[in-house]
mmCIF file of C-alpha atoms in Angstrom:
data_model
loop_
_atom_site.group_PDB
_atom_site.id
_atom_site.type_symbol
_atom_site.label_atom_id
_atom_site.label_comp_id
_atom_site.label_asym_id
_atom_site.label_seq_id
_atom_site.Cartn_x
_atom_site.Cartn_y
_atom_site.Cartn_z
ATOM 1 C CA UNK A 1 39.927 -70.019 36.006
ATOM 2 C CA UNK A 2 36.246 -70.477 34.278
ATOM 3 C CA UNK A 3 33.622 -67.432 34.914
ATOM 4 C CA UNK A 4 29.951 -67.439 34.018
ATOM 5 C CA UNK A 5 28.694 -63.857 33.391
ATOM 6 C CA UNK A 6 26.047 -61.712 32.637
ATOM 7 C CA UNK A 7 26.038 -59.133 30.271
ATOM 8 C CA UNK A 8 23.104 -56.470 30.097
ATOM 9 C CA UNK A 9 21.822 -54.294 27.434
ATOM 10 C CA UNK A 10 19.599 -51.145 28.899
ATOM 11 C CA UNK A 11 18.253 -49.920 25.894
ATOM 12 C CA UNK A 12 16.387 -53.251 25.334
ATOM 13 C CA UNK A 13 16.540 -54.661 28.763
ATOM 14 C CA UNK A 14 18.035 -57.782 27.704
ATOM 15 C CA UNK A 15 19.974 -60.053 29.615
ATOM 16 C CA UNK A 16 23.171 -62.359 27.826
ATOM 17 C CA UNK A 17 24.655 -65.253 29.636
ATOM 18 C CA UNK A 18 27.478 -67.155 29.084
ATOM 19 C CA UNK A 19 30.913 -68.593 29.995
ATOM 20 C CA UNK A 20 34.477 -68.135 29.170
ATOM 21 C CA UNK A 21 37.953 -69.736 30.239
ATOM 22 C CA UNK A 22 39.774 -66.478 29.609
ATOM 23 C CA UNK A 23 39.027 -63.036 30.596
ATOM 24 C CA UNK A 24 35.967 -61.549 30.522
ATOM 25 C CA UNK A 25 36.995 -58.341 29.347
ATOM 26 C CA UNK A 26 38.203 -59.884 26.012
ATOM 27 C CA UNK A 27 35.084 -62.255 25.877
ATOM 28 C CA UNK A 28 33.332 -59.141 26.185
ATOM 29 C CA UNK A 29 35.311 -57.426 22.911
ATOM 30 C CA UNK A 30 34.430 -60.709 21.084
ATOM 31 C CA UNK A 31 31.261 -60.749 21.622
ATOM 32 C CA UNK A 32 31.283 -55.909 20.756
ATOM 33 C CA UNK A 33 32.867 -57.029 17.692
ATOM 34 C CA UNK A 34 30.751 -59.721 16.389
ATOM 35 C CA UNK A 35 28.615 -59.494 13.233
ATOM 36 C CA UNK A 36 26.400 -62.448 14.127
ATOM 37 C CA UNK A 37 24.645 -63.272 16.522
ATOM 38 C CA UNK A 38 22.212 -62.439 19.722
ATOM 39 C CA UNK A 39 24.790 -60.244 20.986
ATOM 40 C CA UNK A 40 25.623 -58.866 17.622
ATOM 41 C CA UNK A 41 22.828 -56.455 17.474
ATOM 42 C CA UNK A 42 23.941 -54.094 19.912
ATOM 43 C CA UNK A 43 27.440 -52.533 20.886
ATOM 44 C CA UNK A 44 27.147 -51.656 24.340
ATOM 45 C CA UNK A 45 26.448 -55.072 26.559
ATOM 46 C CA UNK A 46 28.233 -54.593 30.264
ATOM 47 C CA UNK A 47 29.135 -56.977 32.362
ATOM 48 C CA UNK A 48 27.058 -56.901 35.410
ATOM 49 C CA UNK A 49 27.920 -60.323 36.984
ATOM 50 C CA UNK A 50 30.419 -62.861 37.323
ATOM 51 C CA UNK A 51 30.773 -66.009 39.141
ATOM 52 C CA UNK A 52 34.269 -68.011 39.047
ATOM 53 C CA UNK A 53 34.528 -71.727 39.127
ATOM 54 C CA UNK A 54 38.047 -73.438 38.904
ATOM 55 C CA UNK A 55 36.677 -76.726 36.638
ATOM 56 C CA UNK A 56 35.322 -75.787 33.437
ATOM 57 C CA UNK A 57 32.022 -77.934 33.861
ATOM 58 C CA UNK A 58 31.409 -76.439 37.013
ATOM 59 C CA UNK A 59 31.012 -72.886 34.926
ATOM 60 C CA UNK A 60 29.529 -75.037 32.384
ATOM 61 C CA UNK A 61 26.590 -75.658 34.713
ATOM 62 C CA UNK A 62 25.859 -72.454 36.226
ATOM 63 C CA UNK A 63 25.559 -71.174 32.803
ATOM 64 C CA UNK A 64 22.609 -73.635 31.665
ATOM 65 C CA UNK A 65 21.108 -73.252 35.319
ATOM 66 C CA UNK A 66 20.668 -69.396 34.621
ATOM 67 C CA UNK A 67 19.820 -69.830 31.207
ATOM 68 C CA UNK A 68 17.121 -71.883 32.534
ATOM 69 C CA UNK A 69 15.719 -69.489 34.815
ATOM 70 C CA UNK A 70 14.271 -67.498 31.879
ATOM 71 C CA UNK A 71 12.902 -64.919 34.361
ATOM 72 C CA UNK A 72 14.670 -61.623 34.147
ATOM 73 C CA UNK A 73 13.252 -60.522 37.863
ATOM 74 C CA UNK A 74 14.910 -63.618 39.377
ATOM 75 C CA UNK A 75 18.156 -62.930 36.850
ATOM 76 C CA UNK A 76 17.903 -59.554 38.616
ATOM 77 C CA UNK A 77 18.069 -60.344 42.120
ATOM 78 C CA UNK A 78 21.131 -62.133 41.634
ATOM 79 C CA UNK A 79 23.015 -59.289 40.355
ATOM 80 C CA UNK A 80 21.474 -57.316 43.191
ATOM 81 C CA UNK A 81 22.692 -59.700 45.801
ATOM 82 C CA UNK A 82 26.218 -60.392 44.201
ATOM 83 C CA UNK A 83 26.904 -56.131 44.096
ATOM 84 C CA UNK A 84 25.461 -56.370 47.978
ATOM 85 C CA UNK A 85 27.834 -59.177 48.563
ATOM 86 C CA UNK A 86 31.172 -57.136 46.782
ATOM 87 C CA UNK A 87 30.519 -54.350 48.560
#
């Protein structure tokens, strides 16, 4: 399994995306622990979206498609309507 996510930093209100082939959760350490980096100057990113794809390229390309949005509302109504939709 391949997941695009979002992570989030409040204090900043600043948005990370990326993609992984293993877990989240320890994509997410990786990126707490780094010393480089965009995600390197904070230590408190969350996760606030995922989206699974079973090929690789298929994460691959939702990644660059949000990166390419560059617009934090629209960035934000996606999260909105993925928590709607787990609910």
């Amino acid at each position: 399994m391949h997941t695009t996510y979002i992570l989030f930093f409040e204090k900043l209100q600043k948005f990370y995306i990326g993609f992984t082939s293993g877990s989240v959760l320890v994509r997410l350490q990786k990126h707490l622990m780094s010393k480089s980096g965009f995600t390197s100057k904070a230590k408190d990113w969350t996760i606030v979206f995922t989206e699974s794809f079973n090929e690789k390229s298929d994460a691959m390309r939702r990644e660059k498609e949000l990166k390419g949005w560059k617009s934090h509302v629209r960035i934000k109504e996606l999260i909105v309507r993925s928590n709607v939709n787990n609910e």
